[in-house]
Coordinates of C-alpha atoms in Angstrom, one line a residue:
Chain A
X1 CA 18.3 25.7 7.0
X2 CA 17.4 27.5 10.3
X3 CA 19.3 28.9 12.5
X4 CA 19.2 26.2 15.2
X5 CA 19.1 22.4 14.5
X6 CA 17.3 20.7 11.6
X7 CA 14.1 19.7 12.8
X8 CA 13.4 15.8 12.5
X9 CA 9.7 14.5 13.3
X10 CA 9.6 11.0 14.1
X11 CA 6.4 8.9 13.3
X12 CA 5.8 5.2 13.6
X13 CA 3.6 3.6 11.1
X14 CA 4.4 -0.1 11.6
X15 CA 5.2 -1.5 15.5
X16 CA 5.5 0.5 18.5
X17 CA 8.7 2.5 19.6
X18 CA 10.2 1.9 23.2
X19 CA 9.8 5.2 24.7
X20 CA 14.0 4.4 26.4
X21 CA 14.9 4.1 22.3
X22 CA 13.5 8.0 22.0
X23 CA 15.7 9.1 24.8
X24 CA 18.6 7.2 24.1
X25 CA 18.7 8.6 20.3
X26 CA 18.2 12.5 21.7
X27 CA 20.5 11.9 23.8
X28 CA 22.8 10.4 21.4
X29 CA 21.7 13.3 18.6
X30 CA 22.5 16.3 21.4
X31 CA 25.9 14.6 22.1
X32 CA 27.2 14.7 18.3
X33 CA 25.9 17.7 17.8
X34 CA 26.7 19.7 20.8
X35 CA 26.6 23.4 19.3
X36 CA 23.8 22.6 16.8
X37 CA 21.8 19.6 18.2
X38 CA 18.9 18.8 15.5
X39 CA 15.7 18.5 17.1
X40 CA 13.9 14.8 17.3
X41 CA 10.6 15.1 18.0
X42 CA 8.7 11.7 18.9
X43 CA 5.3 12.2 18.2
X44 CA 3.3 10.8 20.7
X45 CA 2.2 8.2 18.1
X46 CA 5.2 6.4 18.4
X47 CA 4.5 4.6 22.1
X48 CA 0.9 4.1 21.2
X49 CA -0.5 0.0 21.0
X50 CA -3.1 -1.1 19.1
X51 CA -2.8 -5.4 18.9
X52 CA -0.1 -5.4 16.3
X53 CA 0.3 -1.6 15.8
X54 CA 1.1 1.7 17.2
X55 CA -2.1 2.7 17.5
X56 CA -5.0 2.0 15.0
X57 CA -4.4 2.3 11.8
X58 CA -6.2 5.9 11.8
X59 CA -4.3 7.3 14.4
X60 CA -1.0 6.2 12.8
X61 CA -1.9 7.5 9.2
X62 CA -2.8 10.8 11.3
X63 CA 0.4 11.4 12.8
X64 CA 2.1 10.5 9.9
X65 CA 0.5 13.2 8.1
X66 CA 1.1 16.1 10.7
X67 CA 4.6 15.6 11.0
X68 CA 5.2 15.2 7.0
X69 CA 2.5 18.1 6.7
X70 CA 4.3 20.3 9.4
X71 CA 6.3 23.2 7.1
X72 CA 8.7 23.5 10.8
X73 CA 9.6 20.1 10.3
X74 CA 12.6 19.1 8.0
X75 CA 13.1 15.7 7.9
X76 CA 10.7 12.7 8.6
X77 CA 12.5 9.7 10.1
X78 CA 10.7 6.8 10.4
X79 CA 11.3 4.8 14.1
X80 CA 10.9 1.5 13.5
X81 CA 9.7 -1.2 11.1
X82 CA 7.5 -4.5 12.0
X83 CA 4.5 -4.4 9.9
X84 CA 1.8 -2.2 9.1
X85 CA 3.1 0.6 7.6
X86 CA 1.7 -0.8 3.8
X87 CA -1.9 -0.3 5.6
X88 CA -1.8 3.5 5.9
X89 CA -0.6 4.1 1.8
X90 CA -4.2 5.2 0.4
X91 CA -4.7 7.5 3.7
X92 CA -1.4 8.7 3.4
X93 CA -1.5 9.7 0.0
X94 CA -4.8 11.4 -0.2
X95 CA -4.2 13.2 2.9
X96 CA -0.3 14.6 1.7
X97 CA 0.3 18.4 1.4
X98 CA 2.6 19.9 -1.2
X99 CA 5.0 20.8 1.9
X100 CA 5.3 16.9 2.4
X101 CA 6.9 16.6 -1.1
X102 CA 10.1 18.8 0.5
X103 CA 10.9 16.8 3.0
X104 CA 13.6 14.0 3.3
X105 CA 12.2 10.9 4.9
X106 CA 14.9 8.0 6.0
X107 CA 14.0 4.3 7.1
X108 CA 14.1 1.0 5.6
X109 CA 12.3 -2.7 6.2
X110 CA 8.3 -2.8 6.2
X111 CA 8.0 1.5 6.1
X112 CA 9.3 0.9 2.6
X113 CA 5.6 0.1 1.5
X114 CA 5.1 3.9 2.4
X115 CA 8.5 4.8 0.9
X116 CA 7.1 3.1 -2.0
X117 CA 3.3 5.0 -2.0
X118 CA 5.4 8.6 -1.7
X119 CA 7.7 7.6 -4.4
X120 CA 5.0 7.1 -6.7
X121 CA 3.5 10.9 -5.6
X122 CA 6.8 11.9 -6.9
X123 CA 8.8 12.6 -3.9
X124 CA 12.3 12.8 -4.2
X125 CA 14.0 13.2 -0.7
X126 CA 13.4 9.2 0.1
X127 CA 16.1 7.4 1.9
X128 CA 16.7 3.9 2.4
X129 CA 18.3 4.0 6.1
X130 CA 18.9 3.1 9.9
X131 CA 16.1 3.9 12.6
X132 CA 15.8 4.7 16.1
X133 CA 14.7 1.4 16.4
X134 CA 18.5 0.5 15.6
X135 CA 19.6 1.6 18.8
X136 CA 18.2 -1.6 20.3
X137 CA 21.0 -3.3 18.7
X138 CA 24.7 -4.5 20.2
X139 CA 26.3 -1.1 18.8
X140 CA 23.5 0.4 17.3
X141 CA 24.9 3.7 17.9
X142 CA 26.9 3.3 14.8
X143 CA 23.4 3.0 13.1
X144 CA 21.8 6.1 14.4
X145 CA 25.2 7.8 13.8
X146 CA 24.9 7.1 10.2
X147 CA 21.2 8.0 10.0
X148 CA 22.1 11.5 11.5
X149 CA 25.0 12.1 9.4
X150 CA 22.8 11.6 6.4
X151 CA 19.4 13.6 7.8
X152 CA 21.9 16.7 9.2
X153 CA 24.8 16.4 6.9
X154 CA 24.2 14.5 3.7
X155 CA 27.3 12.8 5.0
X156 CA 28.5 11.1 1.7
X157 CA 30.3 8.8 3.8
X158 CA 26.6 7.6 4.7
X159 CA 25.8 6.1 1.8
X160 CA 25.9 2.7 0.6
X161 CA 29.5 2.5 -1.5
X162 CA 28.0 1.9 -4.9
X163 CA 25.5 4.5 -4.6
X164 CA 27.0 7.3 -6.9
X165 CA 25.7 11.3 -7.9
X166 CA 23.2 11.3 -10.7
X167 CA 22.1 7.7 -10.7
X168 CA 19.2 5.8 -9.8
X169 CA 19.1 3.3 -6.5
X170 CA 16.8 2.1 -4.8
X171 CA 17.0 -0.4 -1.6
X172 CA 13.8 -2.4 -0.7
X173 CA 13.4 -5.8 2.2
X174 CA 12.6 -8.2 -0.4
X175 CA 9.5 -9.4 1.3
X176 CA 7.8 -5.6 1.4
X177 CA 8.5 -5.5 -2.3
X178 CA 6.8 -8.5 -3.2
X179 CA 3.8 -7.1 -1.2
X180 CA 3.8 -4.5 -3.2
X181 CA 3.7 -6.1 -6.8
X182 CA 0.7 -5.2 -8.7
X183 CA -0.5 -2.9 -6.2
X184 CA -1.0 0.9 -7.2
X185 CA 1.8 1.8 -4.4
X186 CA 4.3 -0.6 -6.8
X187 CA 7.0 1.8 -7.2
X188 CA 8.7 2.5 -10.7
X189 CA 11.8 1.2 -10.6
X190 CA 12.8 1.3 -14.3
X191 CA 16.7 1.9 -14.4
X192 CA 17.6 2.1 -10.6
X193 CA 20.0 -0.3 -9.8
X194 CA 17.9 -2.0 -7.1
X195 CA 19.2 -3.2 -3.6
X196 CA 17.2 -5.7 -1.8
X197 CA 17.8 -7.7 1.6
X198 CA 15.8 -9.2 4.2
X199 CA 15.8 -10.8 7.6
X200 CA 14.2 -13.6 9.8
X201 CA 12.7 -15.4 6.2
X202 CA 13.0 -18.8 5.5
X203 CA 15.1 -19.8 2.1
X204 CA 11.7 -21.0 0.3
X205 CA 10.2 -17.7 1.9
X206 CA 12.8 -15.7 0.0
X207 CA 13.0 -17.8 -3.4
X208 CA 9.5 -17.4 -3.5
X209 CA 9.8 -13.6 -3.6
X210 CA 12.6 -13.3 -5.4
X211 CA 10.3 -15.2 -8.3
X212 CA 7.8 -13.0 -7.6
X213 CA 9.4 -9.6 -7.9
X214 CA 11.5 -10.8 -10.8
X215 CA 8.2 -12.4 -12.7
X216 CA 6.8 -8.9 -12.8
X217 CA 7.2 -7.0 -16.4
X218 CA 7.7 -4.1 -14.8
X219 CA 10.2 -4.5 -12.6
X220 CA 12.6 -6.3 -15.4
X221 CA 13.5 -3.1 -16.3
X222 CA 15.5 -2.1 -13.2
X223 CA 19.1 -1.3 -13.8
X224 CA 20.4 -4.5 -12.2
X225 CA 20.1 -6.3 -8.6
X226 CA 22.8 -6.5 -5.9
X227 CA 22.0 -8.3 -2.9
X228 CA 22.5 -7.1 0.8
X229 CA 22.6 -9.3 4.0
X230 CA 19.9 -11.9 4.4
X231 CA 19.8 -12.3 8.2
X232 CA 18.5 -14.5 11.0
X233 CA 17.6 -17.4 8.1
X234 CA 16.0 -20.1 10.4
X235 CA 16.5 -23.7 9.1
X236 CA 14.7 -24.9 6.0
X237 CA 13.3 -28.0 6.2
X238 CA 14.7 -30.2 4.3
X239 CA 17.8 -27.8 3.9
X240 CA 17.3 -25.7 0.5
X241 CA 20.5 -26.3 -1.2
X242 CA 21.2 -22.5 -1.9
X243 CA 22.6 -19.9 -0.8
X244 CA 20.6 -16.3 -0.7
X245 CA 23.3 -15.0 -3.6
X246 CA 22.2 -18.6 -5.6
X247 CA 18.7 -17.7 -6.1
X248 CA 18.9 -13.9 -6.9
X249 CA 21.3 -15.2 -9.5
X250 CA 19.3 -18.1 -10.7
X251 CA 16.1 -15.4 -11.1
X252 CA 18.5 -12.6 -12.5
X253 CA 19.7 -15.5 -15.1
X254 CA 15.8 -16.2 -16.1
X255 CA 14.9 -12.9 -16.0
X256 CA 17.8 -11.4 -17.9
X257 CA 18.0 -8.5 -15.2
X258 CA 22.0 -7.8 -14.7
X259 CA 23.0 -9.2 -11.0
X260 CA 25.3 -6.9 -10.0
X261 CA 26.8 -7.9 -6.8
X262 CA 26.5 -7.4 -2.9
X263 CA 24.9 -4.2 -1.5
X264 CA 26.0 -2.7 2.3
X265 CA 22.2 -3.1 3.5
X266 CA 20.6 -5.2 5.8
X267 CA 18.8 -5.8 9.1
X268 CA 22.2 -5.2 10.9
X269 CA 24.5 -1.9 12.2
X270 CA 26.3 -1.7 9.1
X271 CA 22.9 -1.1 6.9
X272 CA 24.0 1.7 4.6
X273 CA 22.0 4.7 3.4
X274 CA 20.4 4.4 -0.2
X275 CA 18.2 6.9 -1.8
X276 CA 15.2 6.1 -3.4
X277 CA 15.9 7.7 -7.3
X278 CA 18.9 10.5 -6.9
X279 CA 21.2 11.0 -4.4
X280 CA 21.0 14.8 -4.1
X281 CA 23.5 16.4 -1.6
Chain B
X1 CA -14.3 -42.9 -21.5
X2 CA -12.2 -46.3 -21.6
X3 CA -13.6 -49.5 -20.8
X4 CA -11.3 -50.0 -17.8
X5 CA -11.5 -47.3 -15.0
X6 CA -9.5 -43.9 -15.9
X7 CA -5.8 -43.2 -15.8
X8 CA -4.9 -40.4 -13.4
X9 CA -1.2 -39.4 -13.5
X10 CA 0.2 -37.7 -10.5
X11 CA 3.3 -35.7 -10.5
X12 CA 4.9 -33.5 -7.5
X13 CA 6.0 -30.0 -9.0
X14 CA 6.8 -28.9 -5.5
X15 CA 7.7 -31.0 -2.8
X16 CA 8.7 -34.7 -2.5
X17 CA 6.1 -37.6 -2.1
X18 CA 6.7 -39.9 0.6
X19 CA 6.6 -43.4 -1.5
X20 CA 4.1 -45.5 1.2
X21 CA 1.8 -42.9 0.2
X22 CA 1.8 -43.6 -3.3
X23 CA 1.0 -47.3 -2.3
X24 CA -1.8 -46.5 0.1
X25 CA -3.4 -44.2 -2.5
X26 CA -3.0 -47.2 -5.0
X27 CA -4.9 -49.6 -2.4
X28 CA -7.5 -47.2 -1.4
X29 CA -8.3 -46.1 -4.9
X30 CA -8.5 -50.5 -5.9
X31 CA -10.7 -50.8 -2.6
X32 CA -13.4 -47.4 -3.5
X33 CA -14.0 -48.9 -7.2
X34 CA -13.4 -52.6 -7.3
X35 CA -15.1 -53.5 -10.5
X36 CA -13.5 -50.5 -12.4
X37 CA -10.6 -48.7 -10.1
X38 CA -8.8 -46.1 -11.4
X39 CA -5.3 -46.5 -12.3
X40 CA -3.2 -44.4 -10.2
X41 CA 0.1 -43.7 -11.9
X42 CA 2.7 -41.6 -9.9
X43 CA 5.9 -40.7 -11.9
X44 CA 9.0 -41.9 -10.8
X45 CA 9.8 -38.2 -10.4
X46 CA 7.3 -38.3 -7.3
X47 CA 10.0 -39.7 -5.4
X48 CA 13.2 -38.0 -6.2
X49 CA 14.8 -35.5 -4.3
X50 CA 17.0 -32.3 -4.9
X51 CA 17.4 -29.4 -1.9
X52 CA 13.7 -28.7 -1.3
X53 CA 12.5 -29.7 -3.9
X54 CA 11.0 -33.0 -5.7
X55 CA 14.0 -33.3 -8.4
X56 CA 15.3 -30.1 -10.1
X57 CA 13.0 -27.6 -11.9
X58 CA 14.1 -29.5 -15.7
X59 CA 13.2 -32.6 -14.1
X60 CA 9.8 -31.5 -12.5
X61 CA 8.8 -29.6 -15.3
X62 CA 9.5 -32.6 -17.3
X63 CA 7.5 -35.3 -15.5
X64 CA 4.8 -32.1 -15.4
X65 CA 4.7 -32.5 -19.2
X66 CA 4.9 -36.0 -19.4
X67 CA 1.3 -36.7 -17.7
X68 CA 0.0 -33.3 -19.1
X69 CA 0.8 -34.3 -22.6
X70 CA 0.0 -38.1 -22.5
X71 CA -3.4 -38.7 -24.6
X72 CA -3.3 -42.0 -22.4
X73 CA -4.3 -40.1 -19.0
X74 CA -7.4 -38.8 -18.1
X75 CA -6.3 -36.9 -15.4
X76 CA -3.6 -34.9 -13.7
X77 CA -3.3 -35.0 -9.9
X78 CA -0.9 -32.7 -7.6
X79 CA 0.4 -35.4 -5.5
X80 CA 1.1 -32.5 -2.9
X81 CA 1.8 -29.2 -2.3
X82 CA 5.2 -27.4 0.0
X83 CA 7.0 -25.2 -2.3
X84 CA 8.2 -25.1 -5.8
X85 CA 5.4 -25.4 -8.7
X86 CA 5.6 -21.7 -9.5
X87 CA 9.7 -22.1 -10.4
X88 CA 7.5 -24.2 -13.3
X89 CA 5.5 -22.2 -14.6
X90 CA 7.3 -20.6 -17.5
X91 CA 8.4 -23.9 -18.5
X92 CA 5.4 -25.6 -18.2
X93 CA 3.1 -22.9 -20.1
X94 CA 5.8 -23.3 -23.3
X95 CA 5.6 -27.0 -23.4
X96 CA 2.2 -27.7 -23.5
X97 CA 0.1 -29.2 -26.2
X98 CA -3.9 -29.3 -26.8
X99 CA -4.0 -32.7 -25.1
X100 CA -3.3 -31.3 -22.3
X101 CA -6.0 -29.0 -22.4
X102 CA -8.3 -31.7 -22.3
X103 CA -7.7 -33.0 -19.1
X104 CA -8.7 -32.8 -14.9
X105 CA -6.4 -31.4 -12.9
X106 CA -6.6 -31.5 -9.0
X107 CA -4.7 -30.3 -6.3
X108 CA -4.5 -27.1 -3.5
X109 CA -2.0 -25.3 -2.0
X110 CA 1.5 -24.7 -3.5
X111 CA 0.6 -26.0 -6.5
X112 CA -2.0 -23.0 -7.1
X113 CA 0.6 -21.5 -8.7
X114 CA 0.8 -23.9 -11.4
X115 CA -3.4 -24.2 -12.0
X116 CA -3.4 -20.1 -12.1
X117 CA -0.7 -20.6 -15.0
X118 CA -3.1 -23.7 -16.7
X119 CA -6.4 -21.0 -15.9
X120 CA -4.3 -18.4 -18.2
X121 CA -4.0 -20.4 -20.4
X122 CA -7.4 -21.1 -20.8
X123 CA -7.1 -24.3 -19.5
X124 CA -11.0 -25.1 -18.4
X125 CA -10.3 -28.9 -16.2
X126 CA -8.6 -27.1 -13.4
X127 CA -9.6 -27.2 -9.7
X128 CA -8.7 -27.1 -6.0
X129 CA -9.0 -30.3 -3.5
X130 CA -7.6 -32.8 -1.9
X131 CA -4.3 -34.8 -3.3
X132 CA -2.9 -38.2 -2.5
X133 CA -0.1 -36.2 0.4
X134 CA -3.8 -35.6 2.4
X135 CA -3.7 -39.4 3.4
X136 CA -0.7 -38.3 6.4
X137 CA -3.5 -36.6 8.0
X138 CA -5.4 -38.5 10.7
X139 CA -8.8 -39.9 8.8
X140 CA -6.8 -38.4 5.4
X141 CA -8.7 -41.5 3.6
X142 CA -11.6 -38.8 3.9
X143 CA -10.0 -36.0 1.9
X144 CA -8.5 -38.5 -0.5
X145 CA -12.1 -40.4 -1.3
X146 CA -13.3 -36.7 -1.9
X147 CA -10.8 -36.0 -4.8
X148 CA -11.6 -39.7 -6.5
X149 CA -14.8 -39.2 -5.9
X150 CA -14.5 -36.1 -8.4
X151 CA -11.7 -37.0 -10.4
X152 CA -13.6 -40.7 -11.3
X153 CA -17.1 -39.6 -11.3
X154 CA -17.6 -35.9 -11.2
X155 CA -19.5 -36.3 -8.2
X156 CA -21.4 -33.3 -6.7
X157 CA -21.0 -34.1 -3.1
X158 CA -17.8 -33.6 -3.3
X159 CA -18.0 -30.0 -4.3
X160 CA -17.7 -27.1 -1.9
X161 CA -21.3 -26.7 -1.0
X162 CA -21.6 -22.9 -2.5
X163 CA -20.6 -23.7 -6.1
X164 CA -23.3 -23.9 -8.1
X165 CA -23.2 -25.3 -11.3
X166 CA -22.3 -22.5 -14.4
X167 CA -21.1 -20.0 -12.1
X168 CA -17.1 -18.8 -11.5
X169 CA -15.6 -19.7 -8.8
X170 CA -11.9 -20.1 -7.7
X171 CA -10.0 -21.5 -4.6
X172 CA -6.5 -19.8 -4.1
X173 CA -4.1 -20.4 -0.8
X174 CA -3.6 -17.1 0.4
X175 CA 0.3 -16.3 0.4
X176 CA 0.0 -18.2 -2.8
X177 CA -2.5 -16.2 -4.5
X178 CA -0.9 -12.9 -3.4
X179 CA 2.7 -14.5 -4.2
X180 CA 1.3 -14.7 -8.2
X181 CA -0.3 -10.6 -8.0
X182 CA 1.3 -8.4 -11.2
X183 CA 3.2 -11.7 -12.7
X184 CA 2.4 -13.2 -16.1
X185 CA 0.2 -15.9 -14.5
X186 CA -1.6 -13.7 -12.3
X187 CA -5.6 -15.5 -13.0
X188 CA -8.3 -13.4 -14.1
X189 CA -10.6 -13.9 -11.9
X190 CA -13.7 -11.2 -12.8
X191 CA -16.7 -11.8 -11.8
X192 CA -15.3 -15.0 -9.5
X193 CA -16.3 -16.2 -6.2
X194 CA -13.0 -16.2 -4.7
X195 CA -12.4 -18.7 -1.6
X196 CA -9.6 -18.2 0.3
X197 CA -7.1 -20.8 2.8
X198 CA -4.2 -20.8 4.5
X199 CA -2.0 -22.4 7.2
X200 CA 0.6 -22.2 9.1
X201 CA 1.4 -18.1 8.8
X202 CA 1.2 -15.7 11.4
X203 CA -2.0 -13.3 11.7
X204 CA 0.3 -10.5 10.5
X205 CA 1.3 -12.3 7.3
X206 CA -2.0 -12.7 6.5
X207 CA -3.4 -9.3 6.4
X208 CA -0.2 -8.4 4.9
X209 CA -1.3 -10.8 2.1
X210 CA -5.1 -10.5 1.8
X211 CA -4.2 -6.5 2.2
X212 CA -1.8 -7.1 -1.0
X213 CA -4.3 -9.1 -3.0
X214 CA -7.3 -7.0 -2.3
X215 CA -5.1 -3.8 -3.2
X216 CA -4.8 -5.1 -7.0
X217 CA -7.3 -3.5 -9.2
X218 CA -8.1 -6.7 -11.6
X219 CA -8.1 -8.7 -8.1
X220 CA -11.0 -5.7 -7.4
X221 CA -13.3 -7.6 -9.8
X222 CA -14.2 -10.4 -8.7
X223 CA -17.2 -11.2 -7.1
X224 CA -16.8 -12.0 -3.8
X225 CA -14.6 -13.3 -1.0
X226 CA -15.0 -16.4 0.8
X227 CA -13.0 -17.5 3.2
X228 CA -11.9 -20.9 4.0
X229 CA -9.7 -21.9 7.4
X230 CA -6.7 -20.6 8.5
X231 CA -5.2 -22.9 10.2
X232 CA -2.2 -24.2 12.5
X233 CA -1.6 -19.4 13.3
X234 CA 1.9 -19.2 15.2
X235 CA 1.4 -16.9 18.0
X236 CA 1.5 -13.2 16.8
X237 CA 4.1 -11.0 19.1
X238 CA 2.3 -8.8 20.3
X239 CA -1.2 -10.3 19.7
X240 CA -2.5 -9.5 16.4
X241 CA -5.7 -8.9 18.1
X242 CA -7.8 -9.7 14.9
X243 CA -9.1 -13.0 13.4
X244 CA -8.6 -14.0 10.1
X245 CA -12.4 -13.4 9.3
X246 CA -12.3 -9.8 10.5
X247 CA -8.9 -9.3 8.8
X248 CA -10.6 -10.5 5.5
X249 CA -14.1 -8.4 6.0
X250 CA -12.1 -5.2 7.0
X251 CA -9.9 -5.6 3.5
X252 CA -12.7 -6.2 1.4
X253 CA -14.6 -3.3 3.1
X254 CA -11.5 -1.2 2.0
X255 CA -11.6 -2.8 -1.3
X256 CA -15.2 -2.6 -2.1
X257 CA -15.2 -6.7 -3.0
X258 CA -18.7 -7.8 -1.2
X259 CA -17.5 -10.2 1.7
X260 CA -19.4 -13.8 1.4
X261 CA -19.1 -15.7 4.2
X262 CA -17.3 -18.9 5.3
X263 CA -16.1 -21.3 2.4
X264 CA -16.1 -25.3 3.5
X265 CA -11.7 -25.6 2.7
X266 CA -8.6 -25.6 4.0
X267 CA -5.4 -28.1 4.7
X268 CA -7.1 -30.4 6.9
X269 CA -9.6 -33.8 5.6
X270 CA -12.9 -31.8 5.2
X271 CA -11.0 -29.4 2.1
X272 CA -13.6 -30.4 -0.7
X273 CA -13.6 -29.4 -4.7
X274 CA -14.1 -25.8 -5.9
X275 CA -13.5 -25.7 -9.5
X276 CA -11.2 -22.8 -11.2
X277 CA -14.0 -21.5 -13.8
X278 CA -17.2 -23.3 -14.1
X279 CA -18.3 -26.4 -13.0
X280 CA -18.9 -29.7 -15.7
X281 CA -20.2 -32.6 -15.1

């Protein structure tokens, strides 16, 4: 570690950032961290607007690379989710340098299909884990604490309670990981006890990629599931009869992978961090 | 071919049938083919109800066997789509017997899910078009005049006007199609002209699907994309700022899969018959 603050580049390879959001989290970073404030550099990237995107889908994949590329960088933390990040995996990957792979890279939702891509280069310092973009929510600071704790400190207390040293978790938004079934970006999730939640889907939505996921050979060989928070549900019509928990029991059951319980994780403040393979302090 | 006109068996895998449905199909079919008119025989099961569903997955799959298995019926016909035939598929695949290899089936949508199982296992009567649920649409006697029209006399008008006779073709709903990528009953479709529908998802779900199913290597193979209508788009926040056509022609530039053109279906009354395989008379 350097002398001054860790340095955090932050990219955003999905939706656009709110440049107040920036501001708000170095404000929040220099007031934790008075004596050793970690730098957060937004790269310009991040306010960008391109239809759905932060820019086109060149322009994002760019950025990404020269912050995960940059050897004065430390951590990569993603800003924000929405959609689009899965776009950028062949771009990403071809364009990666070996000082990418020392990085630790925190964010969760639809950047998980890059999370994925970089899992499957072998990268090892991938974290499920609150945003910038989290600041936008009723106490939010709590989020970004967290996220901070875990990119400056490896704040155990960051972590998602059943995450322990020396096994395998991963955390995924069930709709990303359905996306990425059968892709080459599908990431290898034999033995990790897998964490999955979602927000904003309808109950058929997420039945149908519960199925999915759980259909796949592959991913039958995951430790065992435990659901986080499914958020924001709007109203199935006629009403689906089951509960989130129901159906990722009823596919566990008829997939014979172990459900194991809740997970800390979700579209919320309390969203807990989860690494993607080891926790490694 | 019997002396009287030819038993089609309808069954709801996903969704409940409204019952005046059944009864206007029943009329319409006794009014097309006076002299010989089909016999039109939805099971019970149609009707029933359980959470989303048309009766549980036991029951469904059931009544699914029933017709399938029946040396009786000529014909097996979706009686609509929503959600639910893929929970079948498993169960389905494992009850089958030859005669059920032997027969038409006919439906879109949802029930995709099923017909990719039935195409792996090598079932060759499969194909996409209207069902009896088409006659709630205004001038829905159209659509459901098409699918007899096929289902009682093979006739090529009411094909999709590119499918020529002895080549592959296939006709897949979009979140469907990607919803079955890396599962068991994921179709081969090599060397396949590949039409593509959808309705009622936003512009960003789509790419986020065709973006998925384009990013599958065997999905690589086939031999073109066409692309049917998307239809009923919620408003994209921000604006998505491409149409579907463009979202399709950019992912199969990506992909290398030659782009087509326009394919004549869709969830509205001009949908007509593409065959999953190769077209018999």
């Amino acid at each position: 570690m350097r002398a001054g603050g860790i340095k955090i580049g932050i990219v955003a390879p999905a939706s656009r950032l709110d440049p107040a959001v920036a501001e708000q989290a170095i404000a929040l970073a220099q007031s934790l961290y008075p004596d050793r404030p970690p730098e957060l550099r937004f790269h310009p990237q991040c306010f960008l607007s391109s239809g759905h995107f932060a820019g086109d889908d060149e322009t994002r994949a760019r950025a990404f690379l020269e912050i995960a590329n940059d050897p004065a960088v430390d951590a990569l933390w993603f800003a924000r989710g929405g959609y689009g990040s899965g776009r950028l995996a062949a771009q990403v990957l071809a364009g990666l340098t070996p000082i990418a792979a020392r990085k630790t890279y925190l964010g969760y939702s639809d950047v998980g299909a890059l999370m994925a891509a970089l899992y499957t280069a072998g990268f090892t310092g991938l974290a499920h884990g609150p945003m910038p973009a989290d600041l936008k929510r009723e106490g939010g600071d709590v989020a970004v604490r967290r996220a901070l704790a875990y990119l400056v400190e490896r704040a155990p207390s960051a972590l998602e309670p059943t995450v322990y040293t020396g096994g395998l978790t991963a955390a995924f938004n069930i709709t990303m990981l359905s996306h990425l079934i059968g892709t080459p970006w599908q990431p290898d999730l034999q033995g990790h006890v897998l964490m999955l939640e979602d927000v904003s889907e309808h109950m058929y939505r997420i039945d149908r990629a519960i199925w999915h996921i759980t259909a796949n050979s592959a991913m039958r060989g995951v430790a065992g599931i435990r659901l986080g928070r499914c958020s924001a549900i709007p109203p199935n019509e006629p009403d689906f009869g089951e509960t989130p928990e129901q159906v990722v029991r009823h596919w566990c059951a008829m997939s014979g992978i172990p459900y194991l319980g809740p997970a800390d994780i979700g579209h919320d403040i309390d969203n807990k961090v989860v690494p993607l393979g080891r926790f490694t302090s």
